[in-house]
XYZ file of C-alpha atoms in Angstrom:
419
model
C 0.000 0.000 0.000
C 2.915 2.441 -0.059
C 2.226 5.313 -1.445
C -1.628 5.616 -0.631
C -3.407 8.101 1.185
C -4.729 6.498 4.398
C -7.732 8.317 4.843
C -10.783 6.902 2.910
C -13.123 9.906 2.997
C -10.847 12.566 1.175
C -12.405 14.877 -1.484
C -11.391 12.847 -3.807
C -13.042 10.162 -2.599
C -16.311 11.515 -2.653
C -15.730 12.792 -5.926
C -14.769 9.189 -7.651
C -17.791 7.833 -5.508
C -20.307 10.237 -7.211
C -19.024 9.774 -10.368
C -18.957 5.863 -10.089
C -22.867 5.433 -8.885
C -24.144 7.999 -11.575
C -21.864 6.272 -14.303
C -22.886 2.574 -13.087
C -26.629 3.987 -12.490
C -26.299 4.952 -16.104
C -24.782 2.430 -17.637
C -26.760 -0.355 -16.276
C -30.107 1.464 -17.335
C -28.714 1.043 -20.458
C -28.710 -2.644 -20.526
C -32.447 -2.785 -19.625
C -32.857 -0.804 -23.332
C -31.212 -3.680 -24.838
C -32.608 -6.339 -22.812
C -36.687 -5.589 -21.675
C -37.566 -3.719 -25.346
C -38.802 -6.734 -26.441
C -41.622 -6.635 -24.389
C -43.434 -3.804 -25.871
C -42.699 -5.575 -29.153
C -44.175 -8.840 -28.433
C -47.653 -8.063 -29.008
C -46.650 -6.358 -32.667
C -44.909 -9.493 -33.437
C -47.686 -12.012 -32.305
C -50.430 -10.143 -35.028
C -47.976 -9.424 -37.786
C -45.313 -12.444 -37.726
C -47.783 -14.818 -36.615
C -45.263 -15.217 -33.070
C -47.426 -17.324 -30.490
C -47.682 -16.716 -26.997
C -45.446 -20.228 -26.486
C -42.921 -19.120 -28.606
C -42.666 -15.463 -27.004
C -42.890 -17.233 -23.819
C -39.703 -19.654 -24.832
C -38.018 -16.636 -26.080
C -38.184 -15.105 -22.741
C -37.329 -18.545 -20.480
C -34.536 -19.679 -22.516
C -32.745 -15.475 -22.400
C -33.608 -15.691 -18.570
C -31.860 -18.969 -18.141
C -28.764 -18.141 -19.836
C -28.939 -14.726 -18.102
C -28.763 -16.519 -14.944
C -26.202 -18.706 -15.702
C -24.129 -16.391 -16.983
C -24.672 -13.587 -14.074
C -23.159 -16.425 -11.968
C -20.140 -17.328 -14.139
C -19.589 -13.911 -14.940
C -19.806 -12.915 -11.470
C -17.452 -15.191 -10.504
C -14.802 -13.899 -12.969
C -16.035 -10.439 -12.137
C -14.609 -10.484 -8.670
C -11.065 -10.262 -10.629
C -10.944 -8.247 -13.420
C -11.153 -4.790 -14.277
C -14.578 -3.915 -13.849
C -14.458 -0.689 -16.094
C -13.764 -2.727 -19.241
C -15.803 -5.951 -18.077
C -19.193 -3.584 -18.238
C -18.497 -1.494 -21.206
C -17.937 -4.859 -23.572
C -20.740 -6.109 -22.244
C -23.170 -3.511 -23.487
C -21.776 -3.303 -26.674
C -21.983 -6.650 -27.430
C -25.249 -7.037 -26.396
C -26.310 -3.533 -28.648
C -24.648 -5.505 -31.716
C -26.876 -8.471 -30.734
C -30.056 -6.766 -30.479
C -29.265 -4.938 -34.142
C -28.986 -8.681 -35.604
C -32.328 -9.400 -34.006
C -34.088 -6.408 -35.631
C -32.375 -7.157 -39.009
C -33.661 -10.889 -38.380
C -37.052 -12.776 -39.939
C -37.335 -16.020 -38.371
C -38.860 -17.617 -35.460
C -35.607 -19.582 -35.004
C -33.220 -16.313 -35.428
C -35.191 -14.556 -32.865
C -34.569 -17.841 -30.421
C -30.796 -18.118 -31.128
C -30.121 -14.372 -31.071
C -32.095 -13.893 -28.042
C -30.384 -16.599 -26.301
C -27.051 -14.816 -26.759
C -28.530 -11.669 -25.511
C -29.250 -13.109 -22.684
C -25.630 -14.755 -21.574
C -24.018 -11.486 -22.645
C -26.411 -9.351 -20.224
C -25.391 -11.805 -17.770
C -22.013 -9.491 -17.447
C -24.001 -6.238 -16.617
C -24.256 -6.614 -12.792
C -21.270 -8.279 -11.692
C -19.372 -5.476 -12.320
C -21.759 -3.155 -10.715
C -20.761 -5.137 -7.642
C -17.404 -5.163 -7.202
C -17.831 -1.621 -8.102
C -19.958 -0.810 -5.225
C -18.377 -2.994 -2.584
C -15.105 -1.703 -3.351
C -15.988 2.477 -3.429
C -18.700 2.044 -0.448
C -18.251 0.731 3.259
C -20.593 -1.991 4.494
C -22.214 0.321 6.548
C -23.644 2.373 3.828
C -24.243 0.257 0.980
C -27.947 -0.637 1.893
C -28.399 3.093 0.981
C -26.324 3.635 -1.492
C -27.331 0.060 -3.235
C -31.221 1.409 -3.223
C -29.912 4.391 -4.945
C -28.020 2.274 -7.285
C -30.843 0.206 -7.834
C -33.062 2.516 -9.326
C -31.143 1.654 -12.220
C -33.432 -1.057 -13.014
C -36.571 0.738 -13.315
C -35.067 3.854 -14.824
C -33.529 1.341 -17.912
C -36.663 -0.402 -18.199
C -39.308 2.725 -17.772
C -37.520 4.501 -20.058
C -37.240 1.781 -22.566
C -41.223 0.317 -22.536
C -42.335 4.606 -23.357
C -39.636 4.678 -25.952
C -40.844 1.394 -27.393
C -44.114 2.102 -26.937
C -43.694 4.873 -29.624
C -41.732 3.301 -31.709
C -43.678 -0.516 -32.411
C -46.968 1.056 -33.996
C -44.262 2.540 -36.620
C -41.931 -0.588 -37.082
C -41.530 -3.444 -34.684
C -37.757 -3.591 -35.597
C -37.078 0.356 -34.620
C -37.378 -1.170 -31.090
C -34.076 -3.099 -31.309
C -32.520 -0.712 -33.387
C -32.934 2.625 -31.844
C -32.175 1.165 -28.443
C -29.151 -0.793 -29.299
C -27.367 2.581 -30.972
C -27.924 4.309 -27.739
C -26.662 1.529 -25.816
C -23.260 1.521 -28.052
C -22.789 5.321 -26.917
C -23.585 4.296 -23.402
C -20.718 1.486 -23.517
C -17.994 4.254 -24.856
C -19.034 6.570 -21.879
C -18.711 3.328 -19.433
C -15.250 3.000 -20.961
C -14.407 6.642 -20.377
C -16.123 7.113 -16.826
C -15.534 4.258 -15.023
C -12.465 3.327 -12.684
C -12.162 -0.213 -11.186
C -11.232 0.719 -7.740
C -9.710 3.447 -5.099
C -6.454 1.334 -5.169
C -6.074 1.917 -8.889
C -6.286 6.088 -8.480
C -3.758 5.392 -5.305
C -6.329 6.146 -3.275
C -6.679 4.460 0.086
C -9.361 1.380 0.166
C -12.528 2.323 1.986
C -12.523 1.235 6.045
C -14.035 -1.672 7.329
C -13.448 -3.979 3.919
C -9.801 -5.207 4.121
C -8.755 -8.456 3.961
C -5.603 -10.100 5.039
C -2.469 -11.131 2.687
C -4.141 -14.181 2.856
C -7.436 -13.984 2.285
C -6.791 -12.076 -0.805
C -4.826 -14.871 -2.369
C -7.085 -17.473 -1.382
C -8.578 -19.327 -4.177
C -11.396 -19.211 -6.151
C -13.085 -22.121 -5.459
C -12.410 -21.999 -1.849
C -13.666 -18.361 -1.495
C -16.453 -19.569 -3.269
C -17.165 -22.064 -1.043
C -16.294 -20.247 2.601
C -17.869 -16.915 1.539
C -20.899 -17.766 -0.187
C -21.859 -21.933 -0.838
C -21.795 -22.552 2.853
C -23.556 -19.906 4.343
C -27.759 -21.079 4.256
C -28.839 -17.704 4.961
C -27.633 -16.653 1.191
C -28.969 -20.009 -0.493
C -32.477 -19.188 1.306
C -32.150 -15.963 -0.062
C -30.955 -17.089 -3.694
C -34.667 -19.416 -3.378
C -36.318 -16.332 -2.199
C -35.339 -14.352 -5.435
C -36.647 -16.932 -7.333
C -39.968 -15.827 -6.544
C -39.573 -12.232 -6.369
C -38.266 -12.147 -10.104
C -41.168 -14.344 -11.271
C -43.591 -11.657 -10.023
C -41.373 -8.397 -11.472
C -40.726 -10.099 -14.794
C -43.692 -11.725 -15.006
C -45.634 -8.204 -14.637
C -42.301 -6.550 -16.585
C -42.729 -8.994 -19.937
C -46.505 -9.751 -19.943
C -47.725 -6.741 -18.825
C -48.007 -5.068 -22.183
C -49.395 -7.578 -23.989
C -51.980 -8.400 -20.953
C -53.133 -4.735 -20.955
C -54.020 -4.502 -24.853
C -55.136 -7.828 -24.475
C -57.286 -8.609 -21.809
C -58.121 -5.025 -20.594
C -58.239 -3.454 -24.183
C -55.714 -0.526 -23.549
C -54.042 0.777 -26.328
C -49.993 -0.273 -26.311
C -48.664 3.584 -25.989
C -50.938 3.789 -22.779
C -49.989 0.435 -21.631
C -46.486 1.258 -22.133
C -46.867 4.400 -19.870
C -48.951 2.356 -17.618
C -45.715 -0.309 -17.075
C -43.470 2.944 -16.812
C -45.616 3.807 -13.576
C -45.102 0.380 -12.442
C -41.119 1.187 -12.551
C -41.366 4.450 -11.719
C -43.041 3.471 -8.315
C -40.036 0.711 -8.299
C -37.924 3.652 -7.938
C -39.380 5.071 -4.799
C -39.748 1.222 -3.353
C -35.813 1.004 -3.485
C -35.476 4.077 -2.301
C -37.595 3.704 0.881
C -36.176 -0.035 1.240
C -32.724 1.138 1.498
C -33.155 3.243 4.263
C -35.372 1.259 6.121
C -33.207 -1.498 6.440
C -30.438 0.723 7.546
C -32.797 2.464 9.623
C -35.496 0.311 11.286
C -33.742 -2.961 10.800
C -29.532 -2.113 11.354
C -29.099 -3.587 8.087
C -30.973 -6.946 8.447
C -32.654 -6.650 4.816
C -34.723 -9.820 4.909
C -37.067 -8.190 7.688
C -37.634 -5.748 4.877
C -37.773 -7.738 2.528
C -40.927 -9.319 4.245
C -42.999 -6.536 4.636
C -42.293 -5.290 0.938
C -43.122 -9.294 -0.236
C -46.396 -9.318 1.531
C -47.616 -5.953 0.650
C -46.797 -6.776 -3.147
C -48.665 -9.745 -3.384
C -51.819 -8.503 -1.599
C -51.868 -5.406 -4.408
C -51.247 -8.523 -7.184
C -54.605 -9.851 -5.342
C -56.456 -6.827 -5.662
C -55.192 -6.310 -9.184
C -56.144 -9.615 -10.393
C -59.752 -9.600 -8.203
C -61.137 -6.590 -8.370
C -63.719 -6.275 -10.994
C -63.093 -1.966 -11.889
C -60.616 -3.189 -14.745
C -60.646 0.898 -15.217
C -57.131 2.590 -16.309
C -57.055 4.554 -13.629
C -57.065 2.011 -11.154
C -55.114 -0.567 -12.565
C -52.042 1.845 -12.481
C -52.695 2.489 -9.334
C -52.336 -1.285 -8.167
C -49.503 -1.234 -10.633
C -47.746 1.353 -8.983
C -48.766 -0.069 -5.377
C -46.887 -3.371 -6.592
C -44.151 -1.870 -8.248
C -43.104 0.068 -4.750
C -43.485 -2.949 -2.607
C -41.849 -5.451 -5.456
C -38.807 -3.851 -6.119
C -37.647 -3.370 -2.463
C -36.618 -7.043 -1.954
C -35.849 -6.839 -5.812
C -32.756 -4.408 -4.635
C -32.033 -6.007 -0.815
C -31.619 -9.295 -1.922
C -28.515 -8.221 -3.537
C -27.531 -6.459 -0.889
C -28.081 -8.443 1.627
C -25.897 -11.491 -0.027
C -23.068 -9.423 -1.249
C -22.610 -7.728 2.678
C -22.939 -11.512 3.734
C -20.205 -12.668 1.264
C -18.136 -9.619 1.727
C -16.273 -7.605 -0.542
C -13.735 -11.015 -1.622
C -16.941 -12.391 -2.746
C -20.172 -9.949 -3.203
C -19.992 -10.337 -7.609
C -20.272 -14.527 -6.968
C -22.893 -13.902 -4.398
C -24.738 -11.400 -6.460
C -24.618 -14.246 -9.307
C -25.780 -16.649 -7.053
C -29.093 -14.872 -6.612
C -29.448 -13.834 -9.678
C -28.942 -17.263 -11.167
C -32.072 -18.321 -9.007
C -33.877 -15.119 -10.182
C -33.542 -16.085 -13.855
C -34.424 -19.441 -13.511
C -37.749 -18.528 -12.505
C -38.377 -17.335 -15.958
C -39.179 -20.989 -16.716
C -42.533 -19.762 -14.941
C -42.772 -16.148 -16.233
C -41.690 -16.627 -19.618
C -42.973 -20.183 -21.130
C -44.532 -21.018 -17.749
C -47.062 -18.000 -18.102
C -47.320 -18.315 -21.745
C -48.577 -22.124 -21.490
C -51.223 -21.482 -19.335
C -52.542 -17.676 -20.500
C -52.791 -19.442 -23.777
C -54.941 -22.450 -22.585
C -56.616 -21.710 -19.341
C -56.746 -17.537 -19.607
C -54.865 -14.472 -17.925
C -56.710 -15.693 -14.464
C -54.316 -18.737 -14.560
C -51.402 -16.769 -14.827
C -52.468 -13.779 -11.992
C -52.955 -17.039 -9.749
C -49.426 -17.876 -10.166
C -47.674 -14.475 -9.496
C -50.121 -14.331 -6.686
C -48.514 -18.160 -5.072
C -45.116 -16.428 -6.220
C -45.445 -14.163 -3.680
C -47.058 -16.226 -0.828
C -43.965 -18.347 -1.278
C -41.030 -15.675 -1.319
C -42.760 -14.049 1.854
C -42.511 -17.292 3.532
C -38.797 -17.710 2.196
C -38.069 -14.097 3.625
C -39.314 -15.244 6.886
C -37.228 -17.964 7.295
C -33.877 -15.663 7.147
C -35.218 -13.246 9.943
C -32.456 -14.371 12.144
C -29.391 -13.386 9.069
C -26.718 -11.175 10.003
C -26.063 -7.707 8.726
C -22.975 -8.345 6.987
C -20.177 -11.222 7.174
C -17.149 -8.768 8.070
């Protein structure tokens, strides 16, 4: 360390923080225009390429699967390398991806090239998490990871009102406008980004180092000690499971359920998902500081309250019989706020467990569970919307939910952190 400052709180510090959460908040946004555009275009797709519901539905499982998998292997090998350069490749590859899917015609094209899409996005968080456990101490990154977080429904807001515009003109203008701002947003990751205090010879942040040792320590054993022994982050991996098969289920489907079943026009319904985010923001937000607040970091408590509360609004949306605009965004936006808090703790909550050596592999951990649960939201919902109705498929977020409160439950006794 000779040569560093040895106080982590300098100006320049808090400069390079700032400039690393806006940068990541950014970039990761950006992903979400390459990744959740096809949503809005499904439903122009189904009536003009002839596209069924299974296929859409297989489109989505098999990009969530690989996403999963590849959030975990890419998390692993993004506790290592240069996170700056890890990120920005990522996003351009998937922008060059989604330009081959707009220029594509087949059923089978859109399977293959969505599939790839899918294990490339895989590299957009890990990053994001060695980023964030290196610039922030454990004691604030509940906060500053609900900040972070709003990432996600920023990148996905944004994109279902741009698309929402753009499908009634030309299905294919939402993979093509989205991807070409997503190739600018990978050069500015490239020029904005910095991997981590050490490599500005700044001092590392308090209350994160780790012995001689431990650093050298390898990967499969970290792996093991830090994250595959401890139960509290498998329950928690399960737990995501469910919580993504709620979010993405509402996230993909919602579009096409809202023309569909409730006969809303798609530039409404794609404002009416952008509410759903928007609110996702504010859920983060709230769930951030709660846990640091109410809960001294415990996130899983929060995560229960946020779990139950979004499933009783999924209820209400699904059983109430005013299927009026009005108040189907506001049980959209009730769920979106309560959905999105565990939707940012989770990750939280594993990477403080795991620690800094570890948070990326943790962080892929839970997110491999999270994408697996697109067997249920993707082809899973498909299946049965297309033979039993959208009833069939409200019953199942609805049991989604029931199950990841009861999974939240179970880790009430976790620890804050693992330091």
């Amino acid at each position: 360390m000779t040569g560093l400052a040895t106080d982590d709180d300098t100006p320049a510090h808090r400069y390079w923080r700032r400039r690393i959460l806006i940068t990541t908040i950014i970039g990761y946004a950006l992903y979400y225009f390459v990744r959740k555009n096809l949503s809005v275009a499904m439903p122009v797709m189904e009536s003009q390429l002839g596209v069924s519901k299974s296929d859409l539905g297989l489109f989505l499982t098999l990009h969530g699967l690989l996403y999963g998998v590849s959030k975990f292997a890419n998390g692993v090998i993004g506790d290592r390398v240069n996170a700056r350069w890890f990120m920005a490749a990522g996003l351009a590859i998937c922008a060059v991806i989604n330009i081959a899917f707009g220029l594509a015609s087949s059923v089978v094209a859109f399977g293959v090239l969505w599939m790839a899409n899918g294990w490339f996005q895989g590299i957009g968080f890990p990053p994001c998490a060695r980023l964030m456990t290196h610039w922030f101490p454990p004691h604030r990154l509940a906060t500053m990871m609900s900040v972070w977080n709003s990432s996600h429904s920023l990148g996905a807001g944004a994109v279902v009102i741009l698309c929402g515009y753009l499908a009634p003109i030309d299905w294919r203008l939402c993979f093509f406008v989205p991807a070409g701002i997503a190739l600018l947003g990978a050069g500015a990751l490239a020029i904005f980004l910095r991997d981590t205090p050490e490599s500005l010879g700044l001092a590392p942040v308090q209350g994160t180092l780790v012995t001689t040792a431990d650093a050298s320590e390898p990967v499969l054993s970290v792996l093991r000690s830090m994250v595959l022994s401890n139960p509290s982050i498998w329950l928690l991996a399960i737990a995501n499971f469910f919580v993504y098969a709620v979010r993405y289920g509402i996230l993909d489907w919602g579009p096409t359920f809202l023309k569909q079943a409730r006969g809303v026009e798609l530039t409404s319904a794609g404002w009416m998902i952008a509410a759903f985010e928007a609110a996702g923001i504010l859920g983060m937000l709230s769930s951030g500081w709660i846990t640091d607040r109410f809960f001294a970091g415990r996130g899983a408590r929060a995560c229960l309250v946020y779990m139950t509360c979004c499933t009783a609004a999924l209820a209400a949306f699904w059983l109430l019989p005013d299927s009026s605009t009005t108040v189907c965004t506001a049980l959209l936006v009730i769920a979106g706020f309560f959905i999105y808090g565990p939707q940012c703790l989770v990750g939280i909550c594993v990477a403080n467990l795991a620690t800094k050596r570890a948070a990326a592999s943790a962080v892929g951990l839970t997110g491999l569970f999270g994408y697996l649960s697109t067997v249920l939201s993707g082809v899973g919902i498909g299946w049965l919307v297309e033979r039993h109705g959208w009833d069939a498929g409200f019953a199942m977020f609805f049991n989604c939910g029931v199950v990841g409160a009861l999974l939240f439950a179970l880790c009430w006794r976790a620890k804050a952190h693992g330091y």
